[in-house]
Amino acid sequence: MTASPPLMNGHRRPTMPVFGDWRPITDQRDPELVEEQRTPEPAAVDIPDAVAEAQAEAIRAKAWADAEAKRITAEAEAKAAEIKAAEEARKLRLANDKAERRAAEDQAASRARVAELNRKRDEIERARLEADRQAQEQKASEARTAAEVSEADDKWRSYAIKFAIVCGIVSLPVQMSFFWNPRAPWMAATPVMLEGAAWVVHRGARAAAVSKRPVWHYRTIVWFLAFVAAGVNLYHGLHAFDPGTAIATAFASVAGPGVWDLHEHGRIRKRDGALTRRERKAQEKAAKAEAKRKADEDARRRAEKEAADEAAKEAVAQLADTRATQFPKVWAHALRLAADLGETTVTEAIWKRAKLDVEGAPPGESADVLRMRNAAEARVSAAREKRPVTGSSAQAASQVLGPNKPRVYNPPARRGVRAKGDTAPYVSGARKQASIAARNSRKKDQ
C-alpha cells in the first residue's frame, strides 16, 4: 500500500478530520482513558513508526477517497437532479406552449365560427330584406298594373258608351223618318224600340257573364237587332236620301252595339282567364320546345341503353373467352351442363356448379389456391412466433419408424428410494455454518 502524496495541486494536503475513534498522527493530544475490557486482549505488538505512519496515511487516503467519492456522487446526483429539473421545466414549458397554442387555436376557431355565423346571419338578413323589397316592389308593380288596367277598363267602357250614344244619335233620325206616318205617329218610336231592345239584351248578356252563364244567345239577338236597324237605315237612306247617308246610318246602327259587344267580350275572356294571341303563341312555342326536349331526352336514354346493352354483351363475351382460356375443363363441363339444363348461355349458377363438379371448390377457390393460402398462413404464423418457416416441425412418435431389434426391458439395479446413511455425513464446519445461518434467520424474523 502506498501513501498519498503530501502535496495536492501544488498545495499542502489539509489535515484529515477525525472519523470514528482514530486520529491522525499529527494530533499529539493525550489519549483518553478507557475502561479495561473484560475480555482479555492479546498482547500488543510493537509496530515501527514508519509502518504506523503508512497505515495512518493509508487510512487517511481511504477516508479522503471515500469522501471524494461521496462528493462526486453528490455532485453527480445534484447535476442529475438539475438536468432532470431542467428537462421537466422544458417539458412543462412545451406543455404550456402546446396548451397555449391549443387555446389560441380554439379561440381562433371560435372566432371563426362566430364570424361565420354572423356572416350567415347577415346573409339571411340581407336575403330577407331583399325578398321583402322585391315583394313590396312586386306588390307595388301589381298595384300599378291593376290601377292601369282598371283605368284602361274604365276609359274603354266610357268611350264605348259614348260611341254607342253617338251612333244611336246618327242612326235614329233615318229610322224615325222611315217609320213616320202622319196617320200613325206612334210608329216613330219603333227605332227607339229596336235600339232599346239591343241594349236591353246587352244588359242581359252582362248579367249572364257576371253569373258565369252562357252569353252566346244574348249576343246573337243583339247582332240580329243591330242588322235589322242597319237594313232599315240602308234601305230608307238609299230611297229617301243619298247613298252616303244610307251607308253612314247603317254603319252607325251596327257599330254602336258592335263596339259594346267587343267590350263585353273582353270582360268575359278576362273572367274566364283566356289567353291572348301572344300568350297562346308563347305557350305553343314552349310546348314545342318541351316536346323537343323530351324527344331528345328519350333518344339519349335509348342510345345510352343500347350502348350499355352492347357493353354488357361485350363483357359477357369477354368473360366467356377468359373462362374458356383459363379453365378449359370447367368451361367444357359448363357448356355440357347448360345444354343439358336447357340454357342457351353459361349462367353464373351453371358456372358455380361446374366449378364444384370439376375442381371440388366454389368460384374463387381451388386446390392451388388453398395450398397457397395455407403456405401464406404458415409464413405469417412463423413470423409472429419468430421462428424460421423452413425449420423442421415437431415429429410425433407414431411418425418414427420402430427399431430393427425388439426392445428388451432392463430395469435399474437399485430402486430409487432414499435410505438412512446413503449420503456421506457433513463436516463440522458446514454444520456450524448452517447453525449460524439458521440462528441469524430466526433473529431477522423476530
Short mmCIF file of C-alpha atoms in Angstrom, two decimals:
data_model
loop_
_atom_site.label_atom_id
_atom_site.label_comp_id
_atom_site.label_asym_id
_atom_site.label_seq_id
_atom_site.Cartn_x
_atom_site.Cartn_y
_atom_site.Cartn_z
CA MET A 1 0.00 0.00 0.00
CA THR A 2 1.38 3.45 -0.92
CA ALA A 3 0.78 6.66 0.99
CA SER A 4 -0.94 9.70 -0.51
CA PRO A 5 1.36 12.46 -1.79
CA PRO A 6 1.98 15.35 0.70
CA LEU A 7 1.02 17.95 -1.95
CA MET A 8 -2.22 18.18 -3.91
CA ASN A 9 -2.48 20.58 -6.87
CA GLY A 10 0.61 22.41 -5.62
CA HIS A 11 -0.74 22.94 -2.08
CA ARG A 12 -0.14 21.10 1.13
CA ARG A 13 -2.75 18.50 1.84
CA PRO A 14 -5.08 19.63 4.68
CA THR A 15 -5.28 17.72 7.90
CA MET A 16 -7.82 14.96 7.72
CA PRO A 17 -10.73 15.24 10.16
CA VAL A 18 -11.36 12.64 12.80
CA PHE A 19 -13.59 9.77 11.68
CA GLY A 20 -14.61 7.44 14.48
CA ASP A 21 -12.17 6.51 17.25
CA TRP A 22 -8.92 7.01 15.32
CA ARG A 23 -6.94 10.25 15.00
CA PRO A 24 -4.23 11.41 12.65
CA ILE A 25 -0.61 11.03 13.72
CA THR A 26 -0.16 14.80 13.78
CA ASP A 27 -2.57 15.04 16.70
CA GLN A 28 -0.32 14.96 19.84
CA ARG A 29 -3.06 15.18 22.44
CA ASP A 30 -3.12 12.59 25.18
CA PRO A 31 -5.45 9.74 24.51
CA GLU A 32 -8.40 9.42 26.75
CA LEU A 33 -8.52 6.70 29.31
CA VAL A 34 -10.88 3.88 28.57
CA GLU A 35 -12.19 1.22 30.80
CA GLU A 36 -10.50 -2.06 30.80
CA GLN A 37 -12.21 -4.61 28.66
CA ARG A 38 -13.49 -7.66 30.37
CA THR A 39 -12.37 -9.90 27.60
CA PRO A 40 -8.65 -10.14 27.62
CA GLU A 41 -6.97 -8.75 24.54
CA PRO A 42 -3.92 -10.27 23.02
CA ALA A 43 -0.66 -8.67 23.88
CA ALA A 44 0.19 -5.60 21.87
CA VAL A 45 2.78 -5.98 19.22
CA ASP A 46 5.27 -3.21 18.73
CA ILE A 47 4.87 -1.67 15.29
CA PRO A 48 7.56 0.53 13.79
CA ASP A 49 6.75 4.23 13.36
CA ALA A 50 7.12 4.11 9.58
CA VAL A 51 4.62 1.33 9.29
CA ALA A 52 2.18 3.10 11.61
CA GLU A 53 2.63 6.28 9.62
CA ALA A 54 1.98 4.41 6.40
CA GLN A 55 -1.09 2.74 7.84
CA ALA A 56 -2.42 6.06 9.10
CA GLU A 57 -1.72 7.68 5.75
CA ALA A 58 -3.46 4.82 4.01
CA ILE A 59 -6.44 5.23 6.30
CA ARG A 60 -6.46 8.95 5.60
CA ALA A 61 -6.20 8.35 1.88
CA LYS A 62 -9.03 5.85 2.00
CA ALA A 63 -11.19 8.25 4.01
CA TRP A 64 -10.37 11.07 1.62
CA ALA A 65 -11.13 8.83 -1.33
CA ASP A 66 -14.43 7.84 0.24
CA ALA A 67 -15.28 11.48 0.93
CA GLU A 68 -14.25 12.43 -2.59
CA ALA A 69 -16.37 9.63 -4.00
CA LYS A 70 -19.30 10.79 -1.89
CA ARG A 71 -18.69 14.35 -3.05
CA ILE A 72 -18.53 13.28 -6.68
CA THR A 73 -21.62 11.16 -6.18
CA ALA A 74 -23.41 14.09 -4.55
CA GLU A 75 -22.30 16.41 -7.36
CA ALA A 76 -23.43 13.85 -9.92
CA GLU A 77 -26.76 13.46 -8.17
CA ALA A 78 -27.11 17.24 -7.94
CA LYS A 79 -26.19 17.55 -11.62
CA ALA A 80 -28.64 14.79 -12.50
CA ALA A 81 -31.32 16.47 -10.40
CA GLU A 82 -30.53 19.76 -12.12
CA ILE A 83 -30.69 18.13 -15.54
CA LYS A 84 -33.91 16.36 -14.57
CA ALA A 85 -35.37 19.63 -13.28
CA ALA A 86 -34.30 21.39 -16.47
CA GLU A 87 -35.84 18.61 -18.56
CA GLU A 88 -39.04 18.72 -16.54
CA ALA A 89 -39.08 22.50 -16.87
CA ARG A 90 -38.57 22.14 -20.61
CA LYS A 91 -41.37 19.58 -20.84
CA LEU A 92 -43.60 21.79 -18.72
CA ARG A 93 -42.75 24.77 -20.92
CA LEU A 94 -43.50 22.74 -24.04
CA ALA A 95 -46.76 21.54 -22.49
CA ASN A 96 -47.66 25.11 -21.56
CA ASP A 97 -46.76 26.29 -25.05
CA LYS A 98 -48.81 23.48 -26.55
CA ALA A 99 -51.74 24.26 -24.28
CA GLU A 100 -51.40 27.95 -25.13
CA ARG A 101 -51.30 27.18 -28.84
CA ARG A 102 -54.30 24.89 -28.49
CA ALA A 103 -56.14 27.58 -26.56
CA ALA A 104 -55.19 30.13 -29.21
CA GLU A 105 -56.33 27.76 -31.96
CA ASP A 106 -59.59 27.07 -30.13
CA GLN A 107 -60.12 30.78 -29.65
CA ALA A 108 -59.34 31.45 -33.30
CA ALA A 109 -61.69 28.64 -34.34
CA SER A 110 -64.36 30.03 -32.03
CA ARG A 111 -63.91 33.49 -33.51
CA ALA A 112 -64.06 31.99 -36.99
CA ARG A 113 -67.26 30.11 -36.13
CA VAL A 114 -68.77 33.25 -34.63
CA ALA A 115 -67.73 35.24 -37.71
CA GLU A 116 -69.20 32.55 -39.98
CA LEU A 117 -72.44 32.54 -38.01
CA ASN A 118 -72.57 36.34 -38.15
CA ARG A 119 -71.87 36.25 -41.88
CA LYS A 120 -74.61 33.68 -42.47
CA ARG A 121 -76.99 35.67 -40.28
CA ASP A 122 -76.16 38.83 -42.22
CA GLU A 123 -76.67 36.98 -45.49
CA ILE A 124 -80.01 35.65 -44.28
CA GLU A 125 -80.99 39.12 -43.11
CA ARG A 126 -79.92 40.65 -46.43
CA ALA A 127 -81.79 37.93 -48.31
CA ARG A 128 -84.87 38.56 -46.18
CA LEU A 129 -84.65 42.31 -46.74
CA GLU A 130 -84.10 41.74 -50.46
CA ALA A 131 -87.08 39.36 -50.57
CA ASP A 132 -89.20 41.90 -48.69
CA ARG A 133 -88.06 44.64 -51.03
CA GLN A 134 -88.81 42.51 -54.08
CA ALA A 135 -92.18 41.52 -52.62
CA GLN A 136 -93.00 45.16 -51.97
CA GLU A 137 -91.85 46.12 -55.45
CA GLN A 138 -93.90 43.28 -56.91
CA LYS A 139 -96.92 44.34 -54.91
CA ALA A 140 -96.43 47.94 -55.99
CA SER A 141 -95.98 46.82 -59.60
CA GLU A 142 -99.09 44.66 -59.39
CA ALA A 143 -100.97 47.54 -57.81
CA ARG A 144 -99.80 49.89 -60.57
CA THR A 145 -100.71 47.31 -63.19
CA ALA A 146 -104.11 46.76 -61.60
CA ALA A 147 -104.65 50.51 -61.44
CA GLU A 148 -103.62 50.89 -65.07
CA VAL A 149 -105.88 48.01 -66.08
CA SER A 150 -108.75 49.42 -64.08
CA GLU A 151 -108.20 52.86 -65.54
CA ALA A 152 -107.99 51.42 -69.05
CA ASP A 153 -111.14 49.39 -68.48
CA ASP A 154 -112.95 52.43 -67.18
CA LYS A 155 -111.84 54.53 -70.12
CA TRP A 156 -112.69 51.77 -72.55
CA ARG A 157 -116.15 51.40 -71.02
CA SER A 158 -116.70 55.15 -71.03
CA TYR A 159 -115.56 55.52 -74.63
CA ALA A 160 -117.69 52.55 -75.72
CA ILE A 161 -120.79 54.05 -74.08
CA LYS A 162 -120.14 57.46 -75.60
CA PHE A 163 -119.52 55.94 -79.02
CA ALA A 164 -122.74 53.91 -78.79
CA ILE A 165 -124.68 57.07 -77.87
CA VAL A 166 -123.22 58.92 -80.85
CA CYS A 167 -124.04 56.00 -83.15
CA GLY A 168 -127.61 55.98 -81.81
CA ILE A 169 -127.95 59.73 -82.42
CA VAL A 170 -126.75 59.24 -86.01
CA SER A 171 -128.90 56.22 -86.85
CA LEU A 172 -132.19 57.11 -85.09
CA PRO A 173 -133.37 60.03 -87.34
CA VAL A 174 -133.30 57.97 -90.56
CA GLN A 175 -135.16 55.15 -88.88
CA MET A 176 -137.71 57.54 -87.39
CA SER A 177 -138.30 59.08 -90.82
CA PHE A 178 -138.77 55.60 -92.22
CA PHE A 179 -141.41 54.68 -89.62
CA TRP A 180 -143.13 58.11 -89.58
CA ASN A 181 -146.77 58.06 -90.58
CA PRO A 182 -148.99 61.04 -90.00
CA ARG A 183 -151.92 58.75 -89.52
CA ALA A 184 -149.92 56.62 -87.02
CA PRO A 185 -147.43 58.91 -85.29
CA TRP A 186 -146.64 56.36 -82.59
CA MET A 187 -144.70 54.35 -85.20
CA ALA A 188 -141.92 56.92 -84.84
CA ALA A 189 -140.98 55.15 -81.58
CA THR A 190 -140.13 51.91 -83.44
CA PRO A 191 -136.43 52.83 -83.90
CA VAL A 192 -136.19 53.55 -80.19
CA MET A 193 -137.69 50.13 -79.57
CA LEU A 194 -135.12 48.45 -81.84
CA GLU A 195 -132.10 50.25 -80.33
CA GLY A 196 -133.52 49.87 -76.82
CA ALA A 197 -134.10 46.15 -77.34
CA ALA A 198 -130.47 45.73 -78.41
CA TRP A 199 -129.21 47.49 -75.27
CA VAL A 200 -131.62 45.59 -73.02
CA VAL A 201 -130.29 42.31 -74.41
CA HIS A 202 -126.72 43.66 -73.86
CA ARG A 203 -127.55 44.13 -70.19
CA GLY A 204 -128.85 40.57 -70.11
CA ALA A 205 -125.59 39.35 -71.64
CA ARG A 206 -123.61 41.23 -68.97
CA ALA A 207 -125.74 39.73 -66.21
CA ALA A 208 -125.15 36.26 -67.67
CA ALA A 209 -121.40 36.93 -67.83
CA VAL A 210 -121.30 38.04 -64.19
CA SER A 211 -123.20 34.93 -63.07
CA LYS A 212 -121.00 32.76 -65.33
CA ARG A 213 -123.86 31.64 -67.57
CA PRO A 214 -123.75 31.20 -71.36
CA VAL A 215 -123.96 34.51 -73.26
CA TRP A 216 -123.85 33.44 -76.89
CA HIS A 217 -127.65 33.59 -77.43
CA TYR A 218 -127.79 37.12 -75.95
CA ARG A 219 -125.08 38.28 -78.28
CA THR A 220 -126.80 36.61 -81.23
CA ILE A 221 -130.04 38.55 -80.54
CA VAL A 222 -128.09 41.81 -80.17
CA TRP A 223 -126.43 41.36 -83.56
CA PHE A 224 -129.75 40.41 -85.16
CA LEU A 225 -131.42 43.61 -83.90
CA ALA A 226 -128.40 45.66 -84.99
CA PHE A 227 -128.55 44.26 -88.52
CA VAL A 228 -132.33 44.91 -88.69
CA ALA A 229 -131.73 48.57 -87.80
CA ALA A 230 -128.84 48.76 -90.28
CA GLY A 231 -131.07 47.28 -93.03
CA VAL A 232 -133.79 49.86 -92.31
CA ASN A 233 -131.25 52.73 -92.47
CA LEU A 234 -129.65 51.41 -95.63
CA TYR A 235 -132.97 50.88 -97.45
CA HIS A 236 -134.56 54.18 -96.42
CA GLY A 237 -131.35 56.13 -96.92
CA LEU A 238 -130.96 54.90 -100.48
CA HIS A 239 -134.59 55.71 -101.35
CA ALA A 240 -135.22 58.86 -99.37
CA PHE A 241 -131.73 60.29 -99.12
CA ASP A 242 -128.34 59.70 -100.76
CA PRO A 243 -126.06 56.60 -100.58
CA GLY A 244 -123.69 58.32 -98.15
CA THR A 245 -126.48 58.86 -95.66
CA ALA A 246 -127.65 55.29 -96.14
CA ILE A 247 -124.18 53.78 -95.58
CA ALA A 248 -123.34 56.07 -92.63
CA THR A 249 -126.57 55.42 -90.79
CA ALA A 250 -126.36 51.66 -91.50
CA PHE A 251 -122.79 51.60 -90.15
CA ALA A 252 -123.87 53.57 -87.06
CA SER A 253 -126.64 51.04 -86.38
CA VAL A 254 -124.06 48.19 -86.40
CA ALA A 255 -121.01 49.99 -84.93
CA GLY A 256 -122.61 51.08 -81.66
CA PRO A 257 -123.78 47.63 -80.47
CA GLY A 258 -120.66 46.04 -82.03
CA VAL A 259 -118.21 48.19 -80.02
CA TRP A 260 -120.10 47.50 -76.81
CA ASP A 261 -120.15 43.79 -77.63
CA LEU A 262 -116.37 43.91 -78.01
CA HIS A 263 -116.17 45.49 -74.56
CA GLU A 264 -118.30 42.74 -73.05
CA HIS A 265 -116.36 40.08 -74.95
CA GLY A 266 -113.12 41.32 -73.35
CA ARG A 267 -114.69 41.20 -69.90
CA ILE A 268 -115.88 37.64 -70.48
CA ARG A 269 -112.45 36.44 -71.65
CA LYS A 270 -110.80 38.15 -68.70
CA ARG A 271 -113.24 36.46 -66.36
CA ASP A 272 -112.58 33.06 -67.96
CA GLY A 273 -108.81 33.60 -67.92
CA ALA A 274 -108.49 33.26 -71.66
CA LEU A 275 -105.02 33.80 -73.09
CA THR A 276 -104.17 36.42 -75.62
CA ARG A 277 -102.83 35.54 -79.04
CA ARG A 278 -99.29 36.37 -77.96
CA GLU A 279 -99.66 34.25 -74.86
CA ARG A 280 -101.07 31.39 -76.92
CA LYS A 281 -98.15 31.64 -79.34
CA ALA A 282 -95.66 31.69 -76.47
CA GLN A 283 -97.38 28.72 -74.86
CA GLU A 284 -97.35 26.78 -78.12
CA LYS A 285 -93.66 27.61 -78.59
CA ALA A 286 -92.87 26.45 -75.05
CA ALA A 287 -94.87 23.26 -75.60
CA LYS A 288 -92.95 22.55 -78.82
CA ALA A 289 -89.64 23.18 -77.04
CA GLU A 290 -90.65 20.87 -74.19
CA ALA A 291 -91.73 18.17 -76.63
CA LYS A 292 -88.41 18.50 -78.47
CA ARG A 293 -86.50 18.30 -75.19
CA LYS A 294 -88.42 15.19 -74.16
CA ALA A 295 -87.79 13.62 -77.55
CA ASP A 296 -84.07 14.39 -77.29
CA GLU A 297 -84.02 13.01 -73.75
CA ASP A 298 -85.76 9.83 -74.86
CA ALA A 299 -83.35 9.47 -77.75
CA ARG A 300 -80.37 9.98 -75.44
CA ARG A 301 -81.71 7.40 -72.99
CA ARG A 302 -82.30 4.92 -75.79
CA ALA A 303 -78.77 5.49 -77.06
CA GLU A 304 -77.32 5.06 -73.58
CA LYS A 305 -79.36 1.88 -73.04
CA GLU A 306 -78.22 0.49 -76.36
CA ALA A 307 -74.61 1.35 -75.51
CA ALA A 308 -74.96 -0.25 -72.07
CA ASP A 309 -76.52 -3.38 -73.57
CA GLU A 310 -73.74 -3.57 -76.13
CA ALA A 311 -71.10 -3.12 -73.43
CA ALA A 312 -72.78 -5.82 -71.32
CA LYS A 313 -72.80 -8.20 -74.27
CA GLU A 314 -69.12 -7.50 -74.92
CA ALA A 315 -68.33 -8.02 -71.22
CA VAL A 316 -70.22 -11.34 -71.20
CA ALA A 317 -68.41 -12.47 -74.35
CA GLN A 318 -65.03 -11.43 -72.94
CA LEU A 319 -65.77 -13.23 -69.67
CA ALA A 320 -66.74 -16.36 -71.59
CA ASP A 321 -63.49 -16.22 -73.59
CA THR A 322 -61.45 -15.70 -70.42
CA ARG A 323 -63.13 -18.61 -68.65
CA ALA A 324 -62.69 -20.85 -71.67
CA THR A 325 -58.99 -19.94 -71.78
CA GLN A 326 -58.21 -20.12 -68.07
CA PHE A 327 -60.48 -23.05 -67.14
CA PRO A 328 -60.92 -25.20 -70.27
CA LYS A 329 -62.14 -28.31 -68.42
CA VAL A 330 -64.59 -26.37 -66.28
CA TRP A 331 -65.84 -24.42 -69.31
CA ALA A 332 -66.41 -27.59 -71.34
CA HIS A 333 -68.32 -29.14 -68.46
CA ALA A 334 -70.31 -25.88 -68.04
CA LEU A 335 -71.29 -25.95 -71.73
CA ARG A 336 -72.49 -29.53 -71.34
CA LEU A 337 -74.43 -28.57 -68.21
CA ALA A 338 -76.05 -25.58 -69.98
CA ALA A 339 -77.13 -27.77 -72.89
CA ASP A 340 -78.40 -30.41 -70.51
CA LEU A 341 -80.37 -27.89 -68.43
CA GLY A 342 -81.86 -26.13 -71.46
CA GLU A 343 -79.91 -22.87 -71.13
CA THR A 344 -78.57 -21.01 -74.14
CA THR A 345 -75.66 -19.48 -72.23
CA VAL A 346 -73.50 -20.39 -69.28
CA THR A 347 -75.12 -18.62 -66.35
CA GLU A 348 -73.47 -17.95 -63.00
CA ALA A 349 -75.39 -20.79 -61.36
CA ILE A 350 -74.24 -23.24 -64.05
CA TRP A 351 -70.65 -21.99 -63.76
CA LYS A 352 -70.68 -22.43 -59.99
CA ARG A 353 -72.00 -25.97 -60.32
CA ALA A 354 -69.43 -26.83 -63.00
CA LYS A 355 -66.63 -25.45 -60.81
CA LEU A 356 -67.78 -27.63 -57.92
CA ASP A 357 -68.07 -30.68 -60.17
CA VAL A 358 -64.62 -30.33 -61.76
CA GLU A 359 -62.42 -28.75 -59.06
CA GLY A 360 -64.45 -29.51 -55.94
CA ALA A 361 -64.43 -25.87 -54.82
CA PRO A 362 -66.66 -22.84 -55.43
CA PRO A 363 -65.55 -20.00 -57.72
CA GLY A 364 -62.54 -18.19 -56.31
CA GLU A 365 -61.07 -21.32 -54.71
CA SER A 366 -59.14 -24.37 -55.87
CA ALA A 367 -56.55 -26.82 -54.63
CA ASP A 368 -53.70 -24.50 -55.68
CA VAL A 369 -55.38 -21.52 -54.04
CA LEU A 370 -55.89 -23.43 -50.80
CA ARG A 371 -52.25 -24.62 -50.78
CA MET A 372 -51.06 -21.07 -51.44
CA ARG A 373 -53.29 -19.74 -48.67
CA ASN A 374 -52.05 -22.37 -46.20
CA ALA A 375 -48.43 -21.57 -47.05
CA ALA A 376 -49.07 -17.85 -46.55
CA GLU A 377 -50.75 -18.51 -43.20
CA ALA A 378 -47.78 -20.66 -42.16
CA ARG A 379 -45.37 -17.84 -43.06
CA VAL A 380 -47.42 -15.32 -41.08
CA SER A 381 -47.59 -17.66 -38.08
CA ALA A 382 -43.83 -18.24 -38.23
CA ALA A 383 -43.19 -14.51 -38.45
CA ARG A 384 -45.35 -13.90 -35.38
CA GLU A 385 -43.60 -16.65 -33.40
CA LYS A 386 -40.13 -15.58 -34.64
CA ARG A 387 -39.17 -18.97 -35.98
CA PRO A 388 -37.95 -19.99 -39.44
CA VAL A 389 -40.54 -21.08 -41.92
CA THR A 390 -38.44 -23.94 -43.36
CA GLY A 391 -37.48 -25.43 -39.97
CA SER A 392 -38.44 -28.95 -39.12
CA SER A 393 -41.69 -29.37 -37.32
CA ALA A 394 -42.34 -31.46 -34.27
CA GLN A 395 -42.48 -35.11 -35.16
CA ALA A 396 -44.86 -37.46 -33.46
CA ALA A 397 -43.66 -40.83 -32.18
CA SER A 398 -46.13 -42.53 -34.47
CA GLN A 399 -44.31 -40.99 -37.46
CA VAL A 400 -40.91 -42.50 -36.48
CA LEU A 401 -40.02 -45.93 -37.69
CA GLY A 402 -39.55 -48.53 -34.97
CA PRO A 403 -36.11 -50.08 -34.17
CA ASN A 404 -34.95 -53.13 -36.04
CA LYS A 405 -34.36 -55.10 -32.82
CA PRO A 406 -37.12 -55.74 -30.33
CA ARG A 407 -36.92 -53.68 -27.14
CA VAL A 408 -35.79 -55.55 -24.01
CA TYR A 409 -36.94 -54.37 -20.61
CA ASN A 410 -33.87 -53.62 -18.42
CA PRO A 411 -34.84 -52.18 -15.00
CA PRO A 412 -32.27 -50.35 -12.78
CA ALA A 413 -30.19 -52.37 -10.35
CA ARG A 414 -31.41 -50.42 -7.31
CA ARG A 415 -34.77 -48.88 -6.59
CA GLY A 416 -34.93 -45.12 -6.43
CA VAL A 417 -35.80 -44.96 -2.72
CA ARG A 418 -33.79 -43.00 -0.12
CA ALA A 419 -32.47 -44.79 2.99
CA LYS A 420 -30.66 -43.72 6.16
CA GLY A 421 -26.90 -43.47 5.74
CA ASP A 422 -26.93 -43.39 1.92
CA THR A 423 -25.18 -39.98 1.95
CA ALA A 424 -21.77 -39.09 3.46
CA PRO A 425 -22.02 -37.05 6.73
CA TYR A 426 -21.39 -33.27 6.64
CA VAL A 427 -18.13 -31.83 8.07
CA SER A 428 -18.25 -29.94 11.40
CA GLY A 429 -17.57 -26.56 9.77
CA ALA A 430 -20.52 -26.94 7.47
CA ARG A 431 -22.76 -27.90 10.38
CA LYS A 432 -21.63 -24.83 12.36
CA GLN A 433 -22.19 -22.56 9.38
CA ALA A 434 -25.67 -23.96 8.88
CA SER A 435 -26.43 -23.42 12.59
CA ILE A 436 -25.23 -19.80 12.43
CA ALA A 437 -27.31 -19.17 9.31
CA ALA A 438 -30.43 -20.62 10.93
CA ARG A 439 -29.87 -18.53 14.08
CA ASN A 440 -29.43 -15.33 12.06
CA SER A 441 -32.56 -16.13 10.09
CA ARG A 442 -34.57 -16.53 13.29
CA LYS A 443 -33.25 -13.20 14.60
CA LYS A 444 -34.28 -11.46 11.40
CA ASP A 445 -37.73 -12.98 11.64
CA GLN A 446 -38.09 -11.74 15.24
#
